[in-house]
Every structure is written in structure tokens, then in C-alpha cells.
Amino acid sequence: MSNLKKFLNKLHLILIDSKIKQVIKLEQLKRKRRIRLDRIFILIGGLLVCVGLMIGGFFVIKGLFAKDVIADEYAKASEENKLQDVKIKNSVYAEEMENGETFVYAIHTPDLGKDVNEKIEKFVEASKEEKGTVTHVDFTSNSAFDQYRSYVITLRKYAYMDGLEPVDVVATQHLYINYDQNQLIDLDHVVRGKVIDRISLENKIKPEELKLVSINEKGIVMDAKGKSIEYSYVDHPTSFVMENKNVPTLLKYPKIEVKKREIDPDRPMVAFTFDDGPAPGNTERILRALEKVKGRATFFELGSLMEEYPETVRAITKSGSEVANHSYDHPWLTEMSLEDAIANVQKTNDIFFSLTGNEINVVRPPYGAYNEAIENGLTEDIVLWDVDTRDWESRNTKSVVKMAKDYTYDGAIVLFHDIHDSTIPAVEELIEYYHSKGYQFVTVSELYEARGK
Ligand code: ZN
């Protein structure tokens, strides 16, 4: 019994012990599980944070990266049609807009020194204000004869970006810059004023709308509001004024610089005009009489006589008086084909240019005879007269003086002929007379400018 009891007791103790141990084990187990769960939670939490960071970072990095890629893509000017030694100013950035679109602003312009750079900056200024679009400015450049350089700056605006590609051009603008020995030059440094006027007339644009695009070794390229016009040196030998041995010129004498002067529009004035010359001797006498009163006049001359008396033509231009066009050989322009009539006038313009480097602004058709087609076909103004002294008819000095005094008024255009000797003393007397009455002696062009037509 006691043995059995002892055994049972022992067993009970063992059972209790094992139960305790079990409980302990269970507790331990539970604790272990709890620890494992904690770790898992930490792990999962950590992973989530990592993923979150990665996703967030991805977008942040992606955004930065995309802008960098875009900026890189546009960072450099294209190398097409550019002179090697041109310094380039680059200004590039890409920016994400509130609407998610990327605004790209890439400006590549030649660095041409302060004056020209200012012109270029003004040109691109407008594009900076207008965000939400893609602005891309680049240029081409070329040179000719180691003297001339030209730059065409093109500004393009796009509606939006598709990836890296700008899409939908919304505006294109060109700025033409021509550069000659560090001087900005314009079209009138390259071609004659007559050429600018003629092309403008034929293309129905204003002279200032005709732009010089480039000078190359065969000729020049102009732009008439989007229309490209090429003039080669071979095909247009009478057109150019470039001082370069490779370019043909009509000029046979040194160019005469004529200074413009101020006319007081409120003081009385008269425009004396002399037809059918030049008449060496007579013409110079009139110039001397004008000189005494600081006056000027207009001489409507024949091209054929200009060829004969170049020094008289040059003397008129040097004095500040105006040489104008009275045709080449005094025909009835209205009796000729329009083409021939215009060619007759142009030939005279060319002769005057060849003698002085200046251009003629006004034409008086022989006999005052013209029609609408001639008027529309000429780039010059047609000028007739207000007072006819009929000096060609009377050939009498007193009669010429009387006719002029009877009819001349403030702003009148008075007609004489300097080829008639009897006219000259009359003109000398009339100049003194009108000068004493406070009149200014002006050219027809000065009269038009001071008073309008
Ligand atoms: Zn005449």
C-alpha cells in the first residue's frame, strides 16, 4: 500500500511537474509565437515602408529624370548649317506645369556681341511670357568671301510634348541678321534702293517687309513675307551695292554722300524745277545762285545727256540739289509698250546711280504724258508742275520772270528749262526775289516731305 501510495504520489508529482513544464513550455511557445508575429509585423511594416519609399522615390526620380532627359535632349543647338567658330548661347530648362504637361524652353542663339544680342533677346522675349508651350530657338549661319556672315534665327512654338517630341507647331518666326566685319548690315547695304522698291512693288509688300536672309558666293537670298527670292550676281549685275571685288557694281565714280536738311514747314517755300538737262554752264550757274541763299532745286534730266555730262550731274548731287528722271531720250512714254516705257525710265535711274551712287526718287514724263499703267508700273513718284513759265516758248528773260511772279505761290512747283540761256538770268533774279520774301528753295522731295503731296 505504502508502496503504491508512494508510487501514486510520485506519479502525481511527476504529472504536476510535467503539467507545470507543459504550462511553462506552452507559455514559452506562446511567447515565441508572439515574438515571431512581432518580427513579421515589423518586417511587413518595414517592407511596406520600403515599397512606399521606392514608389514615392520612383515618381520623384522619374520626374527629375524626365526633365533631365528633356533638358539634355535640347541642351545643344543643332550642328546643321552652322559655321564652326560661332559662339553659341544656350539656355535650356524643362518644367512640369500644374496641368502635368512639361514646359520646355530651349534657346540657342549666336553670341554676336552686345548690340546684336540685344536684338536677338527682344526677339525671343515674347516666348518667355507664354508658358505651357514648347519654345525652341535655333539658327543657321553662313559666310561669303570671308567678309559677310549671315544668321537666320528661327523661333518655333509647339502646342505640347509627346514624350520628348514637341508636337503641333503653333508659331514660327524668323530673325535675319547679317553681319559684316562686326557691323550689322541691312538689305540696303547689299542691293540698291531701286531693287528693294521694285521687288516690293512686284510682290505687293512694303519695302521694310523685304528681308535679307543670306549672302552667299553666288548671290543673295531675300524673304518677301515668306516668299524666298534669290538674286544671283550673274543675273542681276546692276542690282548690288556691296563693296566686294567678287560682286558686280554699276558704280563708275565714288559715291556722293548727300546730307538731308531740315525744312521749316511753316515758312513759305517754292520748288524750282529744270527739265531737259544737264546743260553744262547753265546748270552750274543755277547751282551758284542757289548756293548764295542756301537753296536747292530739282533737275529733271535725260539719261542720254547724263552720260554725256557726268561732271554736271555730280555737281548737282554734291550741291545737295536733286537729280530726277525725265526719261532716257525724251520719248512719249504713252506711245511705247509699258515694258519699254519702264525700261526707258530704269535705264536713266541706272545711269544716275552709276555716276553718284544715289537713287532717283521722282520722274517727270516728257510732255507730262503718262497713264495709269505707267504710274502703277513705276516705283518712283510722278511729278508734273504747278507753274509753267513757258520759257521754252518765249526764250525771253523778262517774260520768264513775269510768268513766274504772276503764278508762283507758297508750295508751288515751278517749271523751267536750263537748256535755254535766256532762262538763266531770269532764275537768278527770281531766286533773289523770293529769297527776299522769306521763301525757302526746296527740292520736290523736300516739298513733299514738308507739306505732303
Ligand atoms: Zn522735256
XYZ file of C-alpha atoms and ligand atoms in Angstrom:
454
model
C 0.000 0.000 0.000
C 2.507 2.428 1.048
C 4.487 1.481 -1.983
C 1.514 2.037 -4.185
C 0.721 5.307 -2.426
C 4.312 6.359 -2.795
C 4.156 5.443 -6.446
C 0.918 7.363 -6.946
C 2.286 10.335 -5.126
C 5.380 10.240 -7.227
C 3.275 9.890 -10.327
C 1.139 12.804 -9.230
C 4.217 14.864 -8.653
C 5.555 13.859 -11.998
C 2.243 14.729 -13.608
C 2.142 18.047 -11.816
C 5.701 18.676 -12.770
C 5.069 17.766 -16.358
C 1.940 19.902 -16.370
C 3.898 22.759 -14.934
C 6.550 22.106 -17.519
C 3.860 21.882 -20.141
C 2.407 25.127 -18.995
C 5.855 26.601 -18.946
C 6.522 25.191 -22.405
C 3.221 26.498 -23.625
C 3.985 29.829 -22.163
C 7.379 29.719 -23.754
C 5.794 28.677 -27.012
C 3.256 31.440 -26.838
C 5.997 33.874 -26.080
C 7.991 32.589 -29.041
C 4.976 32.890 -31.332
C 4.346 36.385 -30.102
C 7.932 37.251 -30.809
C 7.647 35.744 -34.308
C 4.460 37.680 -35.019
C 6.091 40.889 -33.821
C 9.008 40.259 -36.134
C 6.720 39.560 -39.046
C 4.779 42.693 -38.339
C 7.997 44.680 -38.152
C 9.224 43.023 -41.297
C 5.993 43.634 -43.180
C 5.867 47.169 -41.868
C 9.406 47.710 -42.918
C 8.781 46.265 -46.317
C 5.731 48.442 -46.752
C 7.726 51.498 -45.821
C 10.425 50.481 -48.256
C 7.967 49.892 -51.062
C 6.287 53.164 -50.240
C 9.576 54.949 -50.328
C 10.506 53.243 -53.553
C 7.247 54.096 -55.227
C 7.390 57.670 -53.990
C 11.046 57.915 -54.849
C 10.408 56.410 -58.232
C 7.980 59.138 -59.083
C 10.214 61.827 -57.706
C 13.244 60.435 -59.515
C 11.236 59.732 -62.641
C 10.097 63.339 -62.696
C 13.567 64.689 -62.187
C 14.984 62.212 -64.635
C 12.428 63.029 -67.331
C 13.189 66.710 -67.008
C 16.889 65.941 -67.178
C 16.384 63.817 -70.255
C 14.323 66.548 -71.875
C 16.841 69.188 -70.868
C 19.657 67.006 -72.207
C 17.782 66.445 -75.419
C 17.506 70.180 -76.014
C 20.704 71.276 -74.328
C 22.649 71.633 -77.532
C 21.984 73.587 -80.678
C 21.796 71.520 -83.830
C 25.038 71.363 -85.737
C 23.340 71.683 -89.104
C 24.256 74.669 -91.300
C 26.373 76.387 -88.707
C 29.760 77.997 -89.037
C 32.251 76.170 -86.840
C 33.580 79.148 -84.911
C 30.286 80.751 -83.902
C 29.905 81.073 -80.150
C 26.523 79.788 -79.051
C 24.457 80.926 -76.107
C 22.371 78.072 -74.706
C 19.514 78.490 -72.300
C 17.506 75.364 -71.570
C 15.070 74.184 -68.990
C 12.152 71.811 -68.648
C 9.471 72.401 -66.085
C 6.383 70.460 -65.141
C 3.270 72.550 -65.308
C 0.257 72.303 -62.977
C -1.684 70.514 -65.697
C 1.018 67.825 -65.916
C 2.440 68.994 -69.223
C 6.102 69.717 -69.496
C 7.127 73.184 -70.495
C 10.374 73.127 -72.413
C 12.293 76.246 -73.122
C 15.378 75.784 -75.287
C 17.079 78.837 -76.766
C 20.207 78.532 -78.863
C 21.379 81.798 -80.298
C 24.646 83.018 -81.741
C 26.684 85.149 -79.361
C 27.329 88.187 -81.546
C 28.176 90.937 -79.117
C 26.038 93.375 -77.174
C 24.118 95.195 -79.906
C 23.086 92.146 -81.858
C 22.447 90.074 -78.758
C 20.001 92.718 -77.555
C 18.134 92.437 -80.848
C 18.013 88.667 -80.507
C 16.876 88.858 -76.881
C 13.989 91.115 -77.841
C 13.048 88.608 -80.499
C 12.795 85.681 -78.052
C 11.425 87.749 -75.162
C 7.824 87.146 -76.164
C 8.200 83.372 -75.932
C 9.244 83.543 -72.270
C 5.976 85.093 -71.192
C 3.816 82.441 -72.774
C 4.181 79.264 -70.720
C 2.522 75.935 -71.306
C 4.066 75.612 -74.716
C 7.345 74.367 -76.010
C 9.671 77.037 -77.264
C 12.630 76.155 -79.380
C 15.002 78.685 -80.889
C 17.893 77.710 -83.104
C 19.773 79.242 -86.012
C 21.744 78.667 -89.157
C 24.773 80.670 -90.229
C 26.949 81.011 -93.278
C 29.681 83.198 -94.660
C 30.715 84.563 -98.038
C 34.025 85.912 -99.338
C 35.495 85.991 -95.792
C 33.545 89.236 -95.405
C 29.869 88.578 -94.933
C 28.218 86.391 -92.360
C 24.541 85.818 -92.061
C 22.407 84.275 -89.373
C 18.824 83.129 -89.593
C 17.286 82.634 -86.196
C 14.156 80.546 -86.115
C 11.753 80.553 -83.205
C 9.233 77.721 -83.086
C 6.454 77.240 -80.610
C 4.758 73.895 -80.092
C 1.427 73.141 -78.504
C 2.666 70.297 -76.263
C 5.209 67.492 -75.812
C 4.607 63.865 -76.662
C 7.406 62.261 -74.672
C 10.418 64.066 -75.962
C 8.850 65.150 -79.210
C 7.369 68.612 -79.498
C 4.079 68.408 -81.328
C 1.997 70.897 -83.328
C 3.873 73.983 -84.394
C 1.761 76.952 -83.349
C 4.101 79.725 -84.429
C 7.274 80.138 -86.427
C 9.227 83.362 -86.684
C 12.489 84.260 -88.331
C 15.021 86.897 -87.464
C 17.613 87.590 -90.118
C 20.876 89.060 -89.029
C 23.641 89.910 -91.413
C 26.979 90.748 -90.125
C 29.773 92.425 -91.993
C 33.091 92.964 -90.259
C 31.370 93.232 -86.884
C 28.772 95.632 -88.254
C 25.134 94.741 -88.561
C 24.068 95.322 -92.126
C 20.701 95.633 -93.749
C 19.365 94.891 -97.189
C 20.177 98.411 -98.419
C 23.857 97.757 -97.757
C 23.632 94.893 -100.228
C 21.261 95.911 -103.017
C 20.254 99.277 -104.450
C 17.221 101.060 -103.071
C 15.669 100.708 -106.539
C 15.883 96.913 -106.278
C 14.138 96.947 -102.904
C 11.421 99.240 -104.316
C 10.977 97.119 -107.438
C 10.705 93.781 -105.590
C 8.335 95.344 -103.049
C 6.119 96.710 -105.827
C 6.053 93.389 -107.679
C 5.268 91.397 -104.533
C 2.813 93.950 -103.134
C 4.704 94.352 -99.861
C 6.176 97.338 -98.051
C 9.909 97.909 -98.664
C 10.655 97.299 -94.969
C 8.978 93.888 -95.217
C 11.648 92.664 -97.622
C 14.384 90.996 -95.569
C 17.871 89.820 -96.274
C 18.261 86.143 -95.410
C 21.755 85.338 -96.547
C 24.666 86.372 -98.674
C 26.466 83.563 -100.409
C 29.160 83.438 -103.047
C 26.700 83.186 -105.942
C 24.188 85.783 -104.834
C 21.812 86.696 -102.066
C 18.567 85.313 -100.683
C 15.761 87.623 -99.623
C 12.435 86.977 -97.972
C 9.269 88.750 -99.092
C 6.833 87.857 -96.306
C 7.507 84.138 -96.598
C 8.395 84.062 -100.280
C 12.042 83.343 -100.952
C 13.683 85.489 -103.634
C 17.153 84.743 -104.963
C 19.273 87.277 -106.817
C 22.474 85.986 -108.316
C 25.379 88.301 -109.098
C 25.430 86.991 -112.669
C 21.723 87.503 -113.410
C 21.363 90.875 -111.656
C 24.638 92.701 -112.277
C 23.043 96.167 -111.885
C 21.455 95.423 -108.516
C 24.236 95.318 -105.963
C 25.996 97.901 -103.823
C 28.297 95.508 -101.951
C 31.862 96.638 -101.641
C 33.466 93.376 -102.623
C 35.562 92.582 -105.656
C 33.555 89.415 -106.323
C 30.279 91.296 -106.641
C 29.457 93.320 -109.772
C 28.596 97.009 -109.357
C 27.290 99.709 -111.674
C 29.179 102.413 -109.824
C 31.734 104.164 -112.046
C 32.526 107.111 -109.744
C 32.963 107.468 -105.981
C 29.668 107.534 -104.149
C 28.460 111.010 -103.140
C 27.060 111.267 -99.614
C 24.085 113.629 -99.534
C 23.080 115.120 -96.202
C 19.404 115.644 -95.546
C 18.466 119.018 -94.161
C 15.645 120.393 -92.094
C 12.883 122.319 -93.853
C 10.596 124.555 -91.821
C 7.097 123.540 -92.991
C 5.620 126.766 -91.608
C 7.781 129.098 -93.676
C 6.916 129.739 -97.360
C 8.720 127.542 -99.860
C 8.967 127.007 -103.579
C 10.320 124.114 -105.669
C 12.103 125.306 -108.816
C 12.482 122.507 -111.372
C 14.605 122.375 -114.540
C 13.897 119.973 -117.418
C 15.848 118.503 -120.319
C 19.404 118.968 -118.943
C 22.038 118.625 -117.771
C 23.234 121.754 -119.579
C 26.876 122.359 -118.594
C 27.500 126.038 -117.834
C 23.832 126.932 -117.384
C 23.226 124.275 -114.758
C 26.270 125.356 -112.744
C 25.116 128.990 -112.834
C 21.809 127.982 -111.291
C 23.660 125.976 -108.635
C 25.746 129.027 -107.751
C 22.633 131.217 -107.447
C 21.018 128.637 -105.185
C 24.175 128.306 -103.114
C 24.018 132.017 -102.209
C 20.641 131.544 -100.497
C 21.326 128.009 -99.226
C 18.661 126.839 -101.644
C 18.118 123.620 -103.539
C 16.160 122.681 -106.661
C 15.245 119.606 -108.717
C 16.756 118.864 -112.141
C 14.698 116.505 -114.311
C 17.384 115.177 -116.597
C 17.685 112.934 -119.616
C 19.727 109.758 -119.200
C 21.360 110.273 -122.590
C 22.681 113.710 -121.520
C 23.742 112.460 -118.083
C 26.018 110.024 -119.898
C 27.455 112.939 -121.843
C 27.929 115.314 -118.891
C 28.666 113.226 -115.810
C 30.517 116.071 -114.028
C 27.473 118.352 -114.178
C 25.306 115.550 -112.766
C 27.782 115.013 -109.949
C 27.961 118.775 -109.268
C 24.177 118.904 -108.788
C 24.230 115.955 -106.396
C 27.218 117.322 -104.455
C 25.431 120.664 -104.024
C 22.511 118.910 -102.305
C 20.097 119.642 -105.150
C 18.093 116.772 -106.565
C 18.572 114.970 -109.863
C 15.330 113.439 -111.088
C 14.277 111.349 -114.084
C 12.985 112.850 -117.338
C 13.438 109.556 -119.294
C 16.453 108.460 -121.286
C 15.797 110.233 -124.610
C 12.578 112.230 -124.239
C 10.052 109.889 -125.929
C 6.281 109.853 -125.478
C 6.137 107.096 -122.847
C 2.436 106.643 -123.593
C 3.251 105.691 -127.194
C 5.541 102.837 -126.109
C 4.775 99.401 -124.688
C 4.562 99.524 -120.897
C 7.644 97.340 -120.676
C 9.671 99.684 -122.891
C 8.425 102.772 -121.061
C 9.524 101.358 -117.691
C 12.844 100.177 -119.153
C 13.461 103.709 -120.520
C 12.985 105.198 -117.039
C 15.024 102.465 -115.353
C 17.906 102.948 -117.746
C 18.077 106.574 -116.652
C 17.985 105.551 -112.982
C 20.884 103.172 -113.602
C 22.960 105.888 -115.283
C 22.406 108.290 -112.393
C 23.325 105.576 -109.906
C 26.484 104.723 -111.829
C 27.588 108.378 -111.633
C 26.780 109.143 -107.994
C 25.836 106.004 -106.053
C 22.490 107.684 -105.298
C 18.967 106.845 -106.425
C 16.315 108.929 -108.161
C 13.012 109.368 -106.336
C 10.836 111.267 -108.800
C 10.011 111.080 -112.507
C 8.590 113.737 -114.803
C 7.446 112.031 -118.010
C 8.335 114.007 -121.181
C 5.420 116.289 -122.194
C 3.815 115.351 -118.860
C 2.399 112.350 -120.706
C 1.633 109.220 -118.704
C -1.225 106.846 -117.941
C -2.357 104.728 -115.028
C -0.362 101.673 -116.158
C 2.859 103.713 -116.261
C 2.105 105.273 -112.889
C 1.443 101.846 -111.314
C 4.449 100.284 -113.014
C 6.981 102.830 -111.750
C 8.433 102.726 -108.256
C 9.060 106.495 -108.373
C 6.537 109.283 -107.818
C 5.394 111.067 -110.950
C 5.701 114.832 -110.599
C 4.344 117.422 -113.037
C 4.268 121.167 -112.236
C 2.019 123.900 -110.891
C 3.506 126.870 -112.746
C 4.752 126.695 -116.349
C 6.979 129.695 -117.127
C 6.799 128.751 -120.859
C 10.499 129.636 -121.118
C 10.875 127.132 -123.980
C 8.311 129.178 -125.934
C 9.239 132.788 -125.122
C 13.012 132.351 -124.850
C 12.778 135.760 -123.145
C 14.193 136.519 -119.696
C 11.663 139.253 -118.810
C 8.738 137.080 -119.863
C 10.020 134.173 -117.749
C 10.351 136.450 -114.688
C 6.859 137.841 -115.212
C 5.237 134.405 -115.685
C 6.883 133.086 -112.547
C 5.929 136.127 -110.435
C 2.346 136.103 -111.719
C 1.670 132.494 -110.794
C 4.079 131.326 -108.096
C 2.649 130.720 -104.612
C 3.793 129.114 -101.360
C 4.279 125.382 -102.043
C 4.294 125.702 -105.855
C 6.354 123.572 -108.244
C 7.676 125.880 -110.979
C 8.840 124.608 -114.384
C 11.918 125.959 -116.255
C 14.371 124.501 -118.778
C 18.054 125.075 -118.016
C 18.995 124.247 -121.625
C 17.788 127.738 -122.661
C 20.318 130.507 -121.997
C 17.545 133.145 -121.667
C 16.155 131.259 -118.670
C 19.276 131.535 -116.506
C 19.242 135.322 -115.717
C 15.512 135.027 -115.010
C 16.146 132.249 -112.487
C 18.946 134.274 -110.838
C 16.585 137.237 -110.457
C 13.719 135.072 -109.177
C 15.924 133.371 -106.596
C 16.939 136.757 -105.156
C 13.349 137.985 -105.281
C 11.730 135.030 -103.487
C 14.624 134.819 -101.033
C 13.972 138.449 -100.023
C 10.322 137.477 -99.417
C 11.414 134.731 -96.973
C 10.912 131.746 -99.282
C 12.894 128.527 -98.844
C 14.118 126.959 -102.088
C 13.450 123.247 -101.794
C 13.626 120.126 -103.939
C 10.416 118.387 -104.937
C 11.219 115.561 -102.498
C 11.768 118.064 -99.690
C 8.496 119.823 -100.573
C 6.595 116.513 -100.405
C 8.181 115.616 -97.114
C 7.487 119.011 -95.553
C 3.958 119.506 -96.858
C 2.727 116.108 -98.050
C 1.652 115.536 -101.612
Zn 11.158 117.763 -121.503
